[in-house]
Amino acid sequence: MRVLITGGAGYIGTHTMLEVLGAGHEVCVIDNFCNSVPEALERVKALSNRSFAFHKADMRDREALTHHLQDFKPDAVIHFAGLKAVGESVEMPLEYYENNVQGTINLLQAMKAADCTSIVFSSSATVYGNPDFLPITEDHPLRSTNPYGRSKLHIEEMLRDLATANPDFTAAILRYFNPVGAHESGRTGEDPNGIPNNLMPMIAQVAVGRREQVRVFGNDYDTPDGTGVRDYIHVVDLAKAHVAALDWTQSHQGARAFNLGVGQGVSVMEMIDAFAKASGRDIPFRNDPRREGDIAQCYADPSRAEAELGWKAAIDLTGMCETCWRWQSENPLGYNAKP
Ligand code: NAD
Ligand code: WQD
């Protein structure tokens, strides 16, 4: 299959490229490197031993997208490109709507012009807001509490509208829970700019000595140990789900959402303990107040993805921590500072 991947140089994109190339598909990547670096794609090339097309282009540039899609003629698109920091989205809502929503409209127009009717879209568990019940099924009410989450909801709704309007259109809407971990080679991983917002890269940077301590945001939640509980999923498991979703788009119609999680809640303290074991390092931490907008618990019912995509997460918490530690310890400053 010919697969166009937007945002392929990013954290989830690089790991997905490795799986998609490994499955034998032809790949063309579009990225503007606003949150990634060319070195990430070089490593994908080296690890996969495969070549792929790449265009530096911005999702806000409809003309460029139309040109590249008409040229490559994809059978399907995997759409990662977008901005993803919740706090930043509150400060800069227009940038989020422009990159995420307008960028997706541009992509969908370009797909139409290139006669491509299949898309795999990166949505997020954030579309469930503060959950009414656990584990969260795909039928849980949708809501969001910040512009980032609303941009995902708007895109999901556009995809459902398109599927209603065009019976040939197919969208696999993948709602990721908390992606963590790295490729087993230690060559690709998460490389956030500045101070990490997310727990796992923060723990990893503390373990490697880049930061002093982890701030635990809240230890008075109604959870077994008082700290926040999430459904962490290994990025390689997540990447494999995209290959399954690509196959699914070739034999189905309509827009369908799938939860991608392990189905198990892990607390902040459990994650710190598991990482300390996997790395053999001390992880100093201090208890801080709750972070605004955080919820106590969030974990998936991933059974639909297993039943309909034939996909199930396989890597456990130890594997998540070990691979993340390999990446972090072998690339303490990320991609641009080679050991
Ligand atoms: P990332 O920032 O590492 O990757 C996104 C990639 O898209 C980057 O390479 C960036 O340069 C590119 N990009 C962004 N805006 C662009 C634009 N306007 N034009 C061209 N390229 C652009 O993020 P990620 O963690 O790999 O996430 C990928 C997708 O998954 C995003 O849509 C994100 O919202 C979604 N998601 C991520 C998480 C998570 O925790 N990482 C959870 C749920 C959903
Ligand atoms: C996990 C837990 C924190 C950092 C976010 C987005 C979500 C999705 C994934 C894109 C929580 C605690 C964190 C720290 C801490 N992204 N924590 N100290 O908030 O579940 O989800 O990323 O779609 O939309 O909101 O992930 O990793 O930030 O937090 O104690 O330094 O770790 O309070 O309980 P979150 P996270």
Coordinates of C-alpha atoms and ligand atoms in Angstrom, one line a residue:
M1 CA 0.0 0.0 0.0
R2 CA 1.1 3.6 -0.6
V3 CA 0.9 5.4 2.7
L4 CA 1.3 9.1 3.2
I5 CA 2.3 10.0 6.8
T6 CA 2.0 13.6 8.2
G7 CA 4.1 14.4 11.2
G8 CA 6.2 11.3 10.6
A9 CA 9.3 12.8 12.2
G10 CA 7.6 13.1 15.6
Y11 CA 7.6 10.8 18.6
I12 CA 4.7 8.5 17.5
G13 CA 5.4 9.1 13.8
T14 CA 8.9 7.7 13.9
H15 CA 7.9 4.5 15.6
T16 CA 4.9 4.1 13.3
M17 CA 7.1 4.6 10.3
L18 CA 9.3 1.7 11.4
E19 CA 6.3 -0.6 11.7
V20 CA 4.7 0.6 8.4
L21 CA 8.0 0.3 6.5
G22 CA 8.6 -3.1 8.2
A23 CA 5.2 -4.3 6.9
G24 CA 6.4 -3.5 3.3
H25 CA 4.4 -0.4 2.6
E26 CA 5.7 2.5 0.4
V27 CA 5.9 5.7 2.5
C28 CA 5.9 9.4 1.9
V29 CA 6.4 11.7 4.9
I30 CA 5.3 15.3 5.3
D31 CA 6.6 17.3 8.3
N32 CA 7.6 20.9 9.0
F33 CA 9.9 20.0 11.9
C34 CA 8.2 22.4 14.3
N35 CA 8.5 19.8 17.0
S36 CA 11.0 17.4 15.6
V37 CA 14.4 17.2 13.8
P38 CA 15.6 15.6 10.5
E39 CA 17.9 13.3 12.5
A40 CA 14.9 11.4 13.6
L41 CA 14.1 10.5 10.0
E42 CA 17.7 9.6 9.4
R43 CA 17.5 7.1 12.2
V44 CA 14.3 5.6 10.8
K45 CA 16.0 5.1 7.5
A46 CA 19.0 3.4 9.1
L47 CA 16.9 1.2 11.4
S48 CA 14.5 0.1 8.7
N49 CA 17.0 -0.1 5.9
R50 CA 14.3 1.3 3.7
S51 CA 14.0 4.5 1.7
F52 CA 11.0 6.8 1.7
A53 CA 10.0 10.1 0.2
F54 CA 10.0 13.2 2.4
H55 CA 8.7 16.7 1.9
K56 CA 9.2 19.5 4.3
A57 CA 5.8 21.2 4.2
D58 CA 3.3 22.8 6.6
M59 CA -0.2 21.5 7.1
R60 CA -1.4 25.1 6.8
D61 CA -0.2 25.2 3.2
R62 CA -3.0 23.6 1.2
E63 CA -1.3 24.1 -2.1
A64 CA 1.8 22.2 -1.1
L65 CA -0.3 19.4 0.4
T66 CA -2.4 19.1 -2.7
H67 CA 0.7 19.0 -4.9
H68 CA 2.5 16.3 -2.8
L69 CA -0.6 14.1 -2.5
Q70 CA -1.4 14.3 -6.2
D71 CA 2.2 13.4 -6.9
F72 CA 2.4 10.4 -4.4
K73 CA -1.2 9.1 -5.0
P74 CA -1.6 7.5 -1.5
D75 CA -3.9 4.6 -0.9
A76 CA -4.2 5.8 2.7
V77 CA -3.0 8.6 5.0
I78 CA -1.9 8.4 8.6
H79 CA -2.3 11.9 10.1
F80 CA -0.1 12.7 13.1
A81 CA 0.9 16.3 12.3
G82 CA -0.4 18.8 14.9
L83 CA 0.3 20.7 18.1
K84 CA -0.2 18.7 21.3
A85 CA 0.6 20.7 24.4
V86 CA -2.5 21.2 26.5
G87 CA -1.2 24.2 28.5
E88 CA 0.1 25.9 25.4
S89 CA -3.3 25.4 23.7
V90 CA -4.9 27.5 26.4
E91 CA -2.4 30.3 25.8
M92 CA -2.5 30.1 22.0
P93 CA -5.9 28.7 20.9
L94 CA -5.8 30.1 17.4
E95 CA -2.5 28.4 16.6
Y96 CA -4.1 25.1 17.8
Y97 CA -7.2 25.5 15.6
E98 CA -5.1 26.6 12.7
N99 CA -2.5 23.8 12.8
N100 CA -4.8 21.1 13.9
V101 CA -8.3 21.8 12.5
Q102 CA -7.4 24.0 9.5
G103 CA -4.4 21.7 8.8
T104 CA -6.7 18.7 8.7
I105 CA -9.2 20.5 6.5
N106 CA -6.4 21.2 4.1
L107 CA -5.3 17.5 4.2
L108 CA -8.9 16.3 3.6
Q109 CA -9.2 18.6 0.6
A110 CA -5.9 17.4 -0.8
M111 CA -7.0 13.8 -0.3
K112 CA -10.2 14.5 -2.2
A113 CA -8.1 16.0 -5.1
A114 CA -5.9 13.0 -5.1
D115 CA -8.8 10.5 -4.9
C116 CA -7.7 9.1 -1.5
T117 CA -10.6 8.1 0.8
S118 CA -8.8 6.4 3.7
I119 CA -7.4 8.1 6.8
V120 CA -6.0 6.9 10.1
F121 CA -6.3 9.8 12.6
S122 CA -4.4 10.5 15.9
S123 CA -7.1 11.3 18.4
S124 CA -6.7 11.2 22.1
A125 CA -8.3 10.0 25.3
T126 CA -8.6 13.7 26.1
V127 CA -11.9 13.7 24.1
Y128 CA -13.5 11.9 27.1
G129 CA -12.7 14.7 29.5
N130 CA -13.2 13.7 33.2
P131 CA -14.7 10.2 32.8
D132 CA -18.2 9.3 34.0
F133 CA -17.2 5.7 34.3
L134 CA -14.1 3.4 34.1
P135 CA -12.8 1.6 32.1
I136 CA -13.7 4.1 29.3
T137 CA -15.4 2.6 26.2
E138 CA -15.7 4.3 22.8
D139 CA -19.4 5.1 23.6
H140 CA -18.5 7.3 26.6
P141 CA -19.8 10.8 26.1
L142 CA -17.3 13.1 24.3
R143 CA -16.3 16.4 25.9
S144 CA -13.2 18.4 26.3
T145 CA -11.8 21.0 28.7
N146 CA -9.2 22.8 26.6
P147 CA -8.5 24.0 23.0
Y148 CA -6.2 21.1 22.2
G149 CA -8.9 18.6 23.2
R150 CA -11.5 20.6 21.3
S151 CA -9.4 20.6 18.2
K152 CA -9.4 16.8 18.3
L153 CA -13.1 16.7 18.9
H154 CA -13.8 19.0 15.9
I155 CA -11.6 16.9 13.7
E156 CA -13.4 13.7 14.8
E157 CA -16.7 15.3 14.0
M158 CA -15.5 16.4 10.6
L159 CA -14.4 12.8 9.8
R160 CA -17.8 11.5 10.9
D161 CA -19.6 14.1 8.7
L162 CA -17.4 13.2 5.7
A163 CA -18.2 9.5 6.2
T164 CA -21.9 10.3 6.2
A165 CA -21.5 12.4 3.0
N166 CA -19.4 10.0 1.1
P167 CA -20.0 6.2 1.4
D168 CA -16.5 5.5 0.1
F169 CA -14.8 7.4 2.9
T170 CA -13.1 5.5 5.7
A171 CA -11.6 6.9 8.9
A172 CA -10.0 4.9 11.7
I173 CA -10.1 7.3 14.6
L174 CA -7.4 6.1 17.1
R175 CA -7.9 7.5 20.6
Y176 CA -4.5 7.1 22.3
F177 CA -4.3 6.9 26.1
N178 CA -0.8 7.7 27.4
P179 CA 2.0 6.8 24.9
V180 CA 5.4 6.1 26.5
G181 CA 8.6 4.1 25.9
A182 CA 11.0 3.9 23.0
H183 CA 12.2 1.6 20.2
E184 CA 14.1 -1.4 21.6
S185 CA 17.2 -0.3 19.7
G186 CA 17.5 2.8 21.9
R187 CA 17.8 4.8 18.6
T188 CA 14.4 6.5 18.6
G189 CA 12.4 7.9 21.4
E190 CA 10.6 10.9 22.8
D191 CA 12.6 14.1 22.6
P192 CA 10.5 17.0 24.1
N193 CA 11.6 20.6 23.7
G194 CA 12.3 22.3 27.0
I195 CA 10.9 21.1 30.3
P196 CA 8.8 17.9 29.7
N197 CA 5.0 18.3 30.3
N198 CA 4.5 14.6 30.6
L199 CA 5.4 12.2 33.4
M200 CA 7.5 9.6 31.7
P201 CA 10.0 11.9 29.9
M202 CA 10.2 13.9 33.1
I203 CA 11.1 10.8 35.2
A204 CA 13.7 9.8 32.5
Q205 CA 15.4 13.2 32.6
V206 CA 15.6 13.1 36.4
A207 CA 17.0 9.6 36.2
V208 CA 19.7 10.7 33.7
G209 CA 20.6 13.7 35.9
R210 CA 19.2 16.4 33.6
R211 CA 16.6 17.5 36.2
E212 CA 16.7 17.5 39.9
Q213 CA 13.4 15.9 40.9
V214 CA 10.0 14.8 39.7
R215 CA 7.2 17.0 41.0
V216 CA 4.3 14.7 41.8
F217 CA 1.2 16.7 41.0
G218 CA -1.3 15.7 43.8
N219 CA -1.2 12.9 46.3
D220 CA -4.7 13.4 47.6
Y221 CA -6.7 11.9 44.7
D222 CA -9.3 9.3 45.3
T223 CA -7.0 6.5 44.0
P224 CA -5.2 3.6 45.8
D225 CA -2.1 5.7 46.6
G226 CA -3.5 9.2 46.1
T227 CA -1.6 9.9 42.9
G228 CA -3.1 10.2 39.4
V229 CA -3.8 7.0 37.5
R230 CA -3.3 6.6 33.7
D231 CA -3.3 3.9 31.1
Y232 CA 0.3 4.0 29.8
I233 CA 0.8 2.3 26.4
H234 CA 4.1 1.4 24.7
V235 CA 4.7 3.5 21.6
V236 CA 5.7 0.4 19.6
D237 CA 2.4 -1.3 20.5
L238 CA 0.7 1.9 19.4
A239 CA 2.7 2.0 16.2
K240 CA 1.5 -1.6 15.4
A241 CA -2.1 -0.6 15.9
H242 CA -1.6 1.9 13.0
V243 CA -0.6 -1.0 10.7
A244 CA -3.7 -2.9 11.7
A245 CA -5.8 0.3 11.2
L246 CA -4.4 0.8 7.7
D247 CA -5.5 -2.8 6.8
W248 CA -8.9 -2.1 8.4
T249 CA -9.5 1.0 6.2
Q250 CA -9.0 -1.1 3.1
S251 CA -12.0 -3.4 3.9
H252 CA -14.4 -1.1 5.8
Q253 CA -16.4 2.1 5.3
G254 CA -17.4 4.8 7.7
A255 CA -15.7 6.5 10.6
R256 CA -15.0 4.3 13.6
A257 CA -13.2 5.2 16.9
F258 CA -10.9 2.8 18.7
N259 CA -9.4 3.1 22.1
L260 CA -5.7 2.3 22.2
G261 CA -4.6 1.5 25.7
V262 CA -3.5 -1.5 27.8
G263 CA -6.7 -1.4 29.9
Q264 CA -4.8 -1.0 33.2
G265 CA -4.4 2.0 35.4
V266 CA -0.9 2.8 36.8
S267 CA -0.3 5.6 39.4
V268 CA 2.4 8.2 39.3
M269 CA 4.2 6.5 42.3
E270 CA 3.9 3.1 40.6
M271 CA 5.5 4.6 37.5
I272 CA 8.4 6.2 39.5
D273 CA 9.0 2.9 41.3
A274 CA 9.0 0.9 38.1
F275 CA 11.4 3.3 36.4
A276 CA 13.8 3.3 39.3
K277 CA 13.9 -0.5 39.1
A278 CA 14.4 -0.6 35.3
S279 CA 17.1 2.1 35.4
G280 CA 18.8 1.2 38.6
R281 CA 18.8 4.9 39.4
D282 CA 17.2 6.8 42.3
I283 CA 14.3 9.0 41.2
P284 CA 14.1 11.9 43.7
F285 CA 10.6 13.4 43.9
R286 CA 8.6 15.8 45.9
N287 CA 4.8 16.1 46.4
D288 CA 3.3 19.2 44.8
P289 CA -0.3 20.5 44.5
R290 CA -2.6 19.0 41.9
R291 CA -2.0 20.4 38.3
E292 CA -4.9 22.4 37.1
G293 CA -7.1 20.5 34.7
D294 CA -5.8 17.0 35.7
I295 CA -8.2 14.2 36.4
A296 CA -7.8 11.5 39.0
Q297 CA -8.1 8.4 36.8
C298 CA -8.3 7.5 33.2
Y299 CA -8.0 4.0 31.6
A300 CA -9.3 2.3 28.5
D301 CA -11.5 -0.6 27.7
P302 CA -9.5 -1.6 24.6
S303 CA -11.6 -4.6 23.7
R304 CA -13.0 -3.0 20.5
A305 CA -9.6 -2.7 19.0
E306 CA -8.9 -6.3 19.8
A307 CA -12.1 -7.6 18.3
E308 CA -12.2 -5.4 15.2
L309 CA -8.6 -4.5 14.4
G310 CA -7.1 -7.8 15.8
W311 CA -4.7 -5.6 17.9
K312 CA -3.8 -5.9 21.5
A313 CA -1.0 -4.2 23.5
A314 CA 1.8 -6.6 24.4
I315 CA 4.5 -4.7 26.2
D316 CA 4.3 -4.3 30.0
L317 CA 5.3 -1.5 32.3
T318 CA 8.8 -2.9 32.8
G319 CA 9.3 -2.9 29.0
M320 CA 8.0 0.7 28.8
C321 CA 10.5 1.8 31.4
E322 CA 13.5 -0.3 30.1
T323 CA 13.2 1.0 26.5
C324 CA 12.6 4.6 27.7
W325 CA 15.7 4.3 29.9
R326 CA 17.8 2.8 27.0
W327 CA 16.8 5.7 24.8
Q328 CA 17.4 8.4 27.5
S329 CA 20.7 7.0 28.8
E330 CA 22.1 6.5 25.3
N331 CA 20.8 9.9 24.0
P332 CA 20.9 12.0 27.2
L333 CA 20.2 15.2 25.3
G334 CA 17.9 13.7 22.6
Y335 CA 18.5 13.5 18.9
N336 CA 20.8 16.4 18.3
A337 CA 23.5 15.5 20.7
K338 CA 24.8 12.1 19.6
P339 CA 26.7 10.1 22.2
Ligands
NAD1 P1 5.1 15.1 18.1 O1 5.0 16.6 18.3 O2 6.3 14.4 18.5 O3 4.9 14.9 16.5 C1 4.1 15.7 15.7 C2 4.8 16.0 14.4 O4 4.0 16.8 13.6 C3 6.2 16.7 14.6 O5 7.2 16.1 13.9 C4 5.9 18.1 14.1 O6 7.0 18.7 13.6 C5 4.8 17.9 13.1 N1 3.9 19.0 12.9 C6 3.2 19.7 13.8 N2 2.5 20.7 13.2 C7 2.8 20.6 11.9 C8 2.3 21.4 10.7 N3 1.5 22.4 10.9 N4 2.8 21.0 9.5 C9 3.6 19.9 9.4 N5 4.1 19.2 10.4 C10 3.6 19.5 11.6 O7 3.8 14.5 18.7 P2 3.4 13.0 18.9 O8 3.5 12.7 20.4 O9 4.2 12.1 18.0 O10 1.9 13.0 18.6 C11 1.4 12.7 17.3 C12 -0.1 12.9 17.2 O11 -0.7 12.1 18.2 C13 -0.5 14.3 17.5 O12 -1.6 14.6 16.6 C14 -1.0 14.3 18.9 O13 -2.0 15.3 19.2 C15 -1.6 12.9 19.0 N6 -1.5 12.4 20.4 C16 -0.3 12.3 21.1 C17 -0.3 11.9 22.4 C18 0.9 11.9 23.2 O14 0.9 11.9 24.5 N7 2.1 11.9 22.6 C19 -1.5 11.4 23.0 C20 -2.7 11.5 22.2 C21 -2.7 11.9 20.9
WQD2 C1 0.3 11.7 33.8 C2 0.1 11.8 35.3 C3 0.0 14.0 36.2 C4 4.0 15.3 35.0 C5 -1.5 14.4 28.6 C6 -2.5 15.2 27.8 C7 -3.4 14.2 27.0 C8 -2.5 13.3 26.1 C9 -1.4 12.7 26.9 C10 -2.2 14.2 24.0 C11 -0.9 12.8 35.8 C12 1.2 13.3 36.6 C13 2.8 14.5 35.2 C14 4.8 15.6 36.1 C15 3.2 14.4 37.6 N1 -1.8 14.0 25.1 N2 2.5 14.1 36.5 N3 4.4 15.2 37.4 O1 -2.0 14.6 31.7 O2 -2.6 12.1 31.5 O3 -2.2 13.5 29.5 O4 -0.7 13.7 27.7 O5 -3.3 14.0 23.5 O6 -4.2 15.0 26.2 O7 -3.4 15.8 28.7 O8 -0.3 12.9 30.9 O9 2.1 12.5 31.4 O10 1.2 14.8 31.7 O11 0.5 13.1 33.3 O12 2.9 14.1 38.7 O13 5.9 16.2 36.0 O14 1.4 12.2 35.8 O15 -0.6 14.8 37.2 O16 -1.5 12.2 36.9 P1 -1.8 13.3 31.0 P2 0.9 13.3 31.8

